[in-house]
Coordinates of C-alpha atoms in Angstrom, one line a residue:
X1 CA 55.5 38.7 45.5
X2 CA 53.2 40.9 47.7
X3 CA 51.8 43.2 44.8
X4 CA 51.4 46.4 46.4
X5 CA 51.6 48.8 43.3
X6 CA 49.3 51.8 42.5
X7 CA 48.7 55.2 40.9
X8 CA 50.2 56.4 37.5
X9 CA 53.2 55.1 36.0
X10 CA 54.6 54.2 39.7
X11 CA 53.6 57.3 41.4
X12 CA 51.7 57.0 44.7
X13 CA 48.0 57.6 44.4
X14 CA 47.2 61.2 45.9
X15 CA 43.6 60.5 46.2
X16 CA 42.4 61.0 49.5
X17 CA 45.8 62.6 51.1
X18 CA 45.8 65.8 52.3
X19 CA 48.6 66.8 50.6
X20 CA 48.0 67.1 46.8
X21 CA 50.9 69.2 45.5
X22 CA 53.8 68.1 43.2
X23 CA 56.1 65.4 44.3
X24 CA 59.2 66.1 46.0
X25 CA 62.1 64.4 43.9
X26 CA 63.0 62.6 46.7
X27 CA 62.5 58.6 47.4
X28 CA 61.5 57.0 50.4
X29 CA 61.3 59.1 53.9
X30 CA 60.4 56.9 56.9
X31 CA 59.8 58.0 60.5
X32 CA 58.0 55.2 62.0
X33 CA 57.5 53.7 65.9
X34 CA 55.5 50.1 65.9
X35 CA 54.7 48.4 69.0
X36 CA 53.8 44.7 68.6
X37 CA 53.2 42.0 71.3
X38 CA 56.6 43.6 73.5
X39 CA 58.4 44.5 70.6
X40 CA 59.2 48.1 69.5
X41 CA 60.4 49.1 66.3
X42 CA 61.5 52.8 66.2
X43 CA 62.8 54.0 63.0
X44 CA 64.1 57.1 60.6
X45 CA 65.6 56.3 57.5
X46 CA 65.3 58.7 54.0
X47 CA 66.6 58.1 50.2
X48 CA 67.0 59.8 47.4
X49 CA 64.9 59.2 44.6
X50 CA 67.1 56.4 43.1
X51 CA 69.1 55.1 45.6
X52 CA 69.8 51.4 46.6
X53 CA 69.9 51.0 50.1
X54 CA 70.7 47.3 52.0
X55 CA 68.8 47.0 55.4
X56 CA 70.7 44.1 57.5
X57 CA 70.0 43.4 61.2
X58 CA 70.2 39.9 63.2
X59 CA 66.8 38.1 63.0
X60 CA 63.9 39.6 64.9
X61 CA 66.1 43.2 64.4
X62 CA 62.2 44.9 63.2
X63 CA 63.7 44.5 59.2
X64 CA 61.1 43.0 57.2
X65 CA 58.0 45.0 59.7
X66 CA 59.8 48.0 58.0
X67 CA 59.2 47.4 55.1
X68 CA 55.5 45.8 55.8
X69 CA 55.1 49.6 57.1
X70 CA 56.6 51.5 54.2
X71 CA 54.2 48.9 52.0
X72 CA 51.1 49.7 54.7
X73 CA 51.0 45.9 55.5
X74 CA 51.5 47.0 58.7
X75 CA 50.0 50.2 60.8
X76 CA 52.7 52.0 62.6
X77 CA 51.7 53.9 66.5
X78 CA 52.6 56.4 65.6
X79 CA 55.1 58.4 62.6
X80 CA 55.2 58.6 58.8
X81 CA 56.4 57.7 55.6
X82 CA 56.0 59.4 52.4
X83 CA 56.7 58.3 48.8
X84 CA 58.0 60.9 46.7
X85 CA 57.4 63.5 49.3
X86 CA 53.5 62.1 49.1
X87 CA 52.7 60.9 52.6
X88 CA 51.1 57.6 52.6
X89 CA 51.2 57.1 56.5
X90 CA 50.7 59.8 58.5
X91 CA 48.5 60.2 62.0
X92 CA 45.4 61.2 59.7
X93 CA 46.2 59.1 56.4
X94 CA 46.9 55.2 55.3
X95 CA 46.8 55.0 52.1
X96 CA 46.0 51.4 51.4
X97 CA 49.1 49.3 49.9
X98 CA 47.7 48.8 46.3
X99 CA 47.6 52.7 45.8
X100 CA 51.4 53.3 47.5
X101 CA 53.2 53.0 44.2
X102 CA 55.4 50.4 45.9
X103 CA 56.2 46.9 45.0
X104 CA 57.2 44.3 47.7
X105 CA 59.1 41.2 46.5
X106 CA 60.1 38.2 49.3
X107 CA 62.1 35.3 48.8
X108 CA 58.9 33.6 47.2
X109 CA 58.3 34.6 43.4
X110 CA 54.6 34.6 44.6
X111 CA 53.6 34.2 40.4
X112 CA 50.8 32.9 39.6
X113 CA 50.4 29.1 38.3
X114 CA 47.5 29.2 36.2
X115 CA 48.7 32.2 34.4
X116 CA 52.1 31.9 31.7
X117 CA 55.1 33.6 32.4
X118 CA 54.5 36.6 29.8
X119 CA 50.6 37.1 31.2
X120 CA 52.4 36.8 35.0
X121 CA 54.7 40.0 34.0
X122 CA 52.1 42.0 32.5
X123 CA 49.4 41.2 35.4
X124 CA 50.2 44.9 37.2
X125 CA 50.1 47.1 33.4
X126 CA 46.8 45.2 32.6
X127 CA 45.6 46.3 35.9
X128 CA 46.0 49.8 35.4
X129 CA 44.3 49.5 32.0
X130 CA 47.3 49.3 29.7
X131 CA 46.2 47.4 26.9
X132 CA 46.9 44.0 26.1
X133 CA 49.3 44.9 23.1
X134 CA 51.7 47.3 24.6
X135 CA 51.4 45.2 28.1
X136 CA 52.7 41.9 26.2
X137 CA 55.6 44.1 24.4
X138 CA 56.4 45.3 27.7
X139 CA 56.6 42.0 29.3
X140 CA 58.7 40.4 26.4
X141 CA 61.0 43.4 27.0
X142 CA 61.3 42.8 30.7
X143 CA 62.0 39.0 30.3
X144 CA 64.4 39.9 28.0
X145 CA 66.3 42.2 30.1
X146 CA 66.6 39.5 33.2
X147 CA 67.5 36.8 31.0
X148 CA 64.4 34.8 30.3
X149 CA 63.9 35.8 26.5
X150 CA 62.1 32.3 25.3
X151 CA 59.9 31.9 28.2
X152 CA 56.8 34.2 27.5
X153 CA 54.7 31.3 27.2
X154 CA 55.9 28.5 29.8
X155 CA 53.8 28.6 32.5
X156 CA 56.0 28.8 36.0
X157 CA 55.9 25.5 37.4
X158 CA 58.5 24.2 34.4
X159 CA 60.5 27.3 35.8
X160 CA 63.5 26.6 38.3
X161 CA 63.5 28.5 41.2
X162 CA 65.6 31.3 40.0
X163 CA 63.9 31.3 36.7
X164 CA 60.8 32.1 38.8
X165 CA 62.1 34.9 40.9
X166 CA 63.7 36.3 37.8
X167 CA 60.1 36.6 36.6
X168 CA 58.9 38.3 39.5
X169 CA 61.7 40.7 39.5
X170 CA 60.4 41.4 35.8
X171 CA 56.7 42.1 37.0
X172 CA 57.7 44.3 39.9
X173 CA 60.0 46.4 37.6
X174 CA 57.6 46.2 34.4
X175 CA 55.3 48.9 36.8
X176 CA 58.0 51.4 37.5
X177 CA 57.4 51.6 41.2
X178 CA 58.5 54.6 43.1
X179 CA 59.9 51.9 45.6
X180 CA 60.9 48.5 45.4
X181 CA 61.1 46.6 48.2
X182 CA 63.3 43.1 48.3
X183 CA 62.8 41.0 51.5
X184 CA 65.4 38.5 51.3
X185 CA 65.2 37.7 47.8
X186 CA 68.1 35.9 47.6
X187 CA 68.0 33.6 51.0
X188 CA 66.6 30.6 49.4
X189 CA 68.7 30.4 46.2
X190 CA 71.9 28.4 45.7
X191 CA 75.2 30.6 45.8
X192 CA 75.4 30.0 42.1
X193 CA 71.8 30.7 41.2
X194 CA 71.9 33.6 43.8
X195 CA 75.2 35.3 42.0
X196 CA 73.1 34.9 38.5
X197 CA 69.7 36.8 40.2
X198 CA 71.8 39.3 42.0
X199 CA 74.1 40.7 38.6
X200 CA 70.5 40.9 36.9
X201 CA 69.4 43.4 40.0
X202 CA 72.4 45.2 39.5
X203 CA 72.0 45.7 35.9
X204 CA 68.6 46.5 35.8
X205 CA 68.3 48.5 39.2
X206 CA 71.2 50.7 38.0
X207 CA 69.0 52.5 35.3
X208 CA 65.5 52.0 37.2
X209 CA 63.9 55.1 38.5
X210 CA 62.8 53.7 41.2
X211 CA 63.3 53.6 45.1
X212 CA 65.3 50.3 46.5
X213 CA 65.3 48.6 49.8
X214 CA 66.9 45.3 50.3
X215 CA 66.3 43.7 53.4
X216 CA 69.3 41.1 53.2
X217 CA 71.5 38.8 55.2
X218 CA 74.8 38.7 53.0
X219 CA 77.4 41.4 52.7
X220 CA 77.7 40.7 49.8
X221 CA 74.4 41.8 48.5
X222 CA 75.5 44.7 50.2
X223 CA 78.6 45.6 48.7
X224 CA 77.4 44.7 45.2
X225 CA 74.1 46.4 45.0
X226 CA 74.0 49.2 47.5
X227 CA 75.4 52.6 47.9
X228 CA 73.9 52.7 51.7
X229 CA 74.1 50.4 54.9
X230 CA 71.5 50.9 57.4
X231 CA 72.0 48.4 60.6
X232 CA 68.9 47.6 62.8
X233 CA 69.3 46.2 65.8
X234 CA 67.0 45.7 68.7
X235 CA 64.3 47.4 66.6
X236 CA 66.8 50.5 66.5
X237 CA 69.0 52.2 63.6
X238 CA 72.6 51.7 64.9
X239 CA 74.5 52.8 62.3
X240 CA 73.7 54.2 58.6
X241 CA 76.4 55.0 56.2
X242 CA 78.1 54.5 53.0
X243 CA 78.7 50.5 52.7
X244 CA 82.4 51.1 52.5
X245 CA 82.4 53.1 55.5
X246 CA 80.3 50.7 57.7
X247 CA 82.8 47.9 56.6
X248 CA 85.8 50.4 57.5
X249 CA 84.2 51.2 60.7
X250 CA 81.2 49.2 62.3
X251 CA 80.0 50.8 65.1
X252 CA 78.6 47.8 66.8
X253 CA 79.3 44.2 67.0
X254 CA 77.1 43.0 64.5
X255 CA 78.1 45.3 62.3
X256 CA 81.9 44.2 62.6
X257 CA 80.7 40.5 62.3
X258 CA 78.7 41.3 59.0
X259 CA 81.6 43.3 57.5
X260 CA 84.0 40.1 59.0
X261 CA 86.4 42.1 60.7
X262 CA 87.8 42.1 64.2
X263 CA 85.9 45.2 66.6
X264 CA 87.4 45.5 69.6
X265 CA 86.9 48.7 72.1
X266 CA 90.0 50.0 74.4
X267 CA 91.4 53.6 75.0
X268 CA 93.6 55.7 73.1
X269 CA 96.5 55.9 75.4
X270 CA 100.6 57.1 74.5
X271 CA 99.5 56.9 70.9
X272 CA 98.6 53.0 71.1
X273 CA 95.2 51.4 71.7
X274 CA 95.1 49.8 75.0
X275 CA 92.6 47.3 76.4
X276 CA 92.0 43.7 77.6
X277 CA 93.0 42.4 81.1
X278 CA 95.8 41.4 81.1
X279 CA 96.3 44.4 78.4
X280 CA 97.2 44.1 75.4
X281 CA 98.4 47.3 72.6
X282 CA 98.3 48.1 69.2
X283 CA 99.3 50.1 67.0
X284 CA 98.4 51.8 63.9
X285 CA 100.0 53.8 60.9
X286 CA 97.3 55.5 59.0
X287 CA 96.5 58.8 59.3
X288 CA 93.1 58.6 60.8
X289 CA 94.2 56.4 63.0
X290 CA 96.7 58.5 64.5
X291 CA 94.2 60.9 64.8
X292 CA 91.7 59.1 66.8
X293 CA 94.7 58.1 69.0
X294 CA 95.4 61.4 69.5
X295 CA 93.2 62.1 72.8
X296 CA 94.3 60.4 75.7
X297 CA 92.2 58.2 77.2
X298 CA 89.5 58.7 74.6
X299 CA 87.3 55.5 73.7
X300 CA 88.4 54.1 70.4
X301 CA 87.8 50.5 68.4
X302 CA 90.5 48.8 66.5
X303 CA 89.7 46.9 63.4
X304 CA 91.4 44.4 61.6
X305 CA 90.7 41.7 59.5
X306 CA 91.0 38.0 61.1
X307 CA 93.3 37.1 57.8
X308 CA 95.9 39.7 59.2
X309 CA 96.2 37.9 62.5
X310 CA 99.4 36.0 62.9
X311 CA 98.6 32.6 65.1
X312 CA 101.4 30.6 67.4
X313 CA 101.0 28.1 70.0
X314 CA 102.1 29.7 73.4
X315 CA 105.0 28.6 75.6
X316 CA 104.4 31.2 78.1
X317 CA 103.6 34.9 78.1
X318 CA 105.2 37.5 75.2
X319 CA 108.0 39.5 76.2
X320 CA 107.2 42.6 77.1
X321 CA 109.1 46.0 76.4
X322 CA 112.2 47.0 78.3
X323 CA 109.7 49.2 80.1
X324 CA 107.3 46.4 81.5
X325 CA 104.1 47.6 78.7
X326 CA 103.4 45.2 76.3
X327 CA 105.3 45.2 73.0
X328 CA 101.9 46.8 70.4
X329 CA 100.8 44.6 68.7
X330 CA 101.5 40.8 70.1
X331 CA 99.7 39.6 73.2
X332 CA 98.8 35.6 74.3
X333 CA 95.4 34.8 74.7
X334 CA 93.5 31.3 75.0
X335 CA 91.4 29.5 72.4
X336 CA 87.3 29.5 73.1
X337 CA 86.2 27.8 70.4
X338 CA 86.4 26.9 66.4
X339 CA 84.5 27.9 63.7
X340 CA 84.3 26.3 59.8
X341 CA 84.8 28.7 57.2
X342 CA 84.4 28.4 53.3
X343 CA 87.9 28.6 53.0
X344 CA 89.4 27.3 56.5
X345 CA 89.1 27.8 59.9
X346 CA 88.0 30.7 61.9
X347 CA 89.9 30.4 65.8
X348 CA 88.3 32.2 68.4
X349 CA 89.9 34.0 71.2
X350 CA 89.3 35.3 74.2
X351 CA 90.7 38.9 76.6
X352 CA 90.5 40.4 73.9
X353 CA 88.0 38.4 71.9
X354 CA 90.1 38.1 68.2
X355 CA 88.9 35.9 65.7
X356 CA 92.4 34.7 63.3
X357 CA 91.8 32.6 60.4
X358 CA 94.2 29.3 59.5
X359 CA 93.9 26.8 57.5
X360 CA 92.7 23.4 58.8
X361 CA 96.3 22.4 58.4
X362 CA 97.4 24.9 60.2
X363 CA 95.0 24.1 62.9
X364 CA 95.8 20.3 63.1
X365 CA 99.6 20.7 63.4
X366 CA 99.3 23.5 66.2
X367 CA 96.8 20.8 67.7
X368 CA 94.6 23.9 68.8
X369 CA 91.2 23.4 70.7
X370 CA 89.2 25.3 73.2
X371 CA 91.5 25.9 76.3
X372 CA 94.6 26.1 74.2
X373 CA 97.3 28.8 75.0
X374 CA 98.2 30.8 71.9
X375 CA 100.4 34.1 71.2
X376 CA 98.5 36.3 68.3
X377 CA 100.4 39.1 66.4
X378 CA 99.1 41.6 63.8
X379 CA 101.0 44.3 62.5
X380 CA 100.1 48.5 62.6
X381 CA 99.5 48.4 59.1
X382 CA 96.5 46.1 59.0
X383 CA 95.0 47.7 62.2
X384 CA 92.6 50.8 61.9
X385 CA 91.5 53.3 64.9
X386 CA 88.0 54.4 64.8
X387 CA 86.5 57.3 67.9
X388 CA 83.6 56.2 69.6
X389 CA 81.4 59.2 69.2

């Protein structure tokens, strides 16, 4: 853990800054541009004063140099970011990070060995001249609440690794940042170990009043602990949203592959979206749908999830309507390539690119590989329309 705490109780350090008046009761508000060695980070992302938002992005995206700039390990070129409507970067201001009031935790617990696990947790209250009494009660408290009650006086190499970054989720909370950051906390855990740290954020970041950003790779840290999604992508924001709504409607294909739906862009054309060459229709019941189908020749994305897809081997093309136009909602296509799943087989396909899961059953007896002709089907009430703004 990158210790990058300050001030009172949490609170930024206004020493220095040119702004000294109350606090805003807002979180985190970010502005930034950084230029590094051909790489450009630009941007704008704002909280409330509680909130958990989940940062994902494919690697290199600019994720963890944003939080290295809200935590002032890293200089932006130019923009700002305030804590609690303090500004701590700002073209005349950089407050250094042990003053920020903000707490950055990686995927290494980063405690240190010569120190036990109770002394580890109370390091940052000692440090702002706490004394040793109420520090230790405070630390026996926090390794209470993440599940490490007998451990005070192990030191952390007897730990495992989960026990460890337990600990260090103990010491960053013990401080009551205005901000916690969480760089991947997760990434190096086993799934088991990982689902055991990630209920003990929940439960103890629900009633924390504090700031979070988690930088993360999984969905589901996402959906568990987050109220917002922000993607980054190419060192841009490209969407930011509630979680449920960047799962209902990913605006890029990242985002669709993270939320693991289908995204694929056509027109909205006689009610029906239309796309692919040779093209292909489908069509959709909801509401909203209809609605985005509404304008004629309008861009629009249909999503759908690859379990809804109904896989054949093809014997030749699908029949089409007594009109000529496709009938919406089937289409052949050929195989590009095969992906392993946790619980099957994903089958990729291309014109339009559909991913359809089966199970490796399935696969064998339709003796599918790259190449192979296939018919897909999935029906208007597992398909959603989304307008391209």
């Amino acid at each position: 853990m990158k210790d990058v705490e300050g001030g009172r109780a949490g609170e930024p350090d206004r020493a220095g800054t040119p702004e000294s008046g109350r606090a805003e009761a807002t979180g985190l508000d970010v502005d930034i541009l950084v230029e590094r060695d051909g790489f450009r980070l630009e941007a704008a992302i704002a909280t409330a004063r509680r909130e958990i938002v989940a940062v994902m992005g494919p690697s290199g995206a600019g994720k963890s140099t944003l939080l290295a700039a809200i935590a002032g390990l890293v200089h932006p070129d130019s923009g700002r970011v305030r804590v609690r409507g303090v500004e701590v970067t700002g073209p005349r201001i950089q407050v250094p990070p042990a003053r920020r009031g903000i707490v950055l935790l990686g995927q290494e617990s980063r405690l240190f060995p010569h120190m036990d696990v109770r002394t580890n947790v109370a390091f940052g209250l000692r440090a702002r001249g706490i004394d040793r009494a109420s520090a230790t009660a405070t630390a026996d408290d926090w390794l209470a609440r993440v599940g490490l009650p007998k451990t005070g006086s192990l030191r952390p190499a007897v730990l495992s690794g989960g026990q460890q970054q337990r600990v260090a989720l103990a010491r960053a909370l013990a401080t009551e940042p205005s901000a916690l950051l969480l760089d991947e906390p997760l990434t190096s855990l086993d799934p088991e170990t990982a689902d055991g740290i990630r209920a003990v954020l929940g439960a103890q970041l629900a009633g924390a009043d504090t700031t979070t950003v988690i930088v993360t790779h999984d969905a589901v840290d996402a959906a568990a602990l987050a109220r917002r999604l922000v993607v980054i992508e190419d060192g841009r924001v490209t969407q930011d949203a509630v979680v449920r709504d960047v799962f209902r409607a990913p605006a890029t294909p990242f985002a669709a592959t993270i939320a693991g739906v289908n995204r694929i862009v056509g027109v909205a054309r006689d009610g029906l979206w239309t796309g692919g060459d040779p093209v292909v229709s489908l069509a959709a019941g909801d509401a909203a749908s209809r609605i985005a189908l509404s304008r004629d020749a309008a861009r629009v994305t249909a999503v759908f999830p690859p379990s809804a897809v109904r896989l054949t081997r093809a014997d030749g093309p699908a029949d089409p309507r007594a009109d000529g136009s496709p009938v919406p909602g089937e289409w052949t296509a050929r195989v590009q390539r095969l992906e392993q799943t946790p619980s099957g087989v994903r089958v990729h396909t291309v014109e339009p690119a559909v991913a359809a899961d089966l199970t490796p059953d399935a696969v064998t007896s339709l003796s599918l590989g790259p190449g192979a002709a296939v018919r897909l089907a999935v029906a208007a009430a597992d398909v959603r329309i989304n307008a391209i703004e």
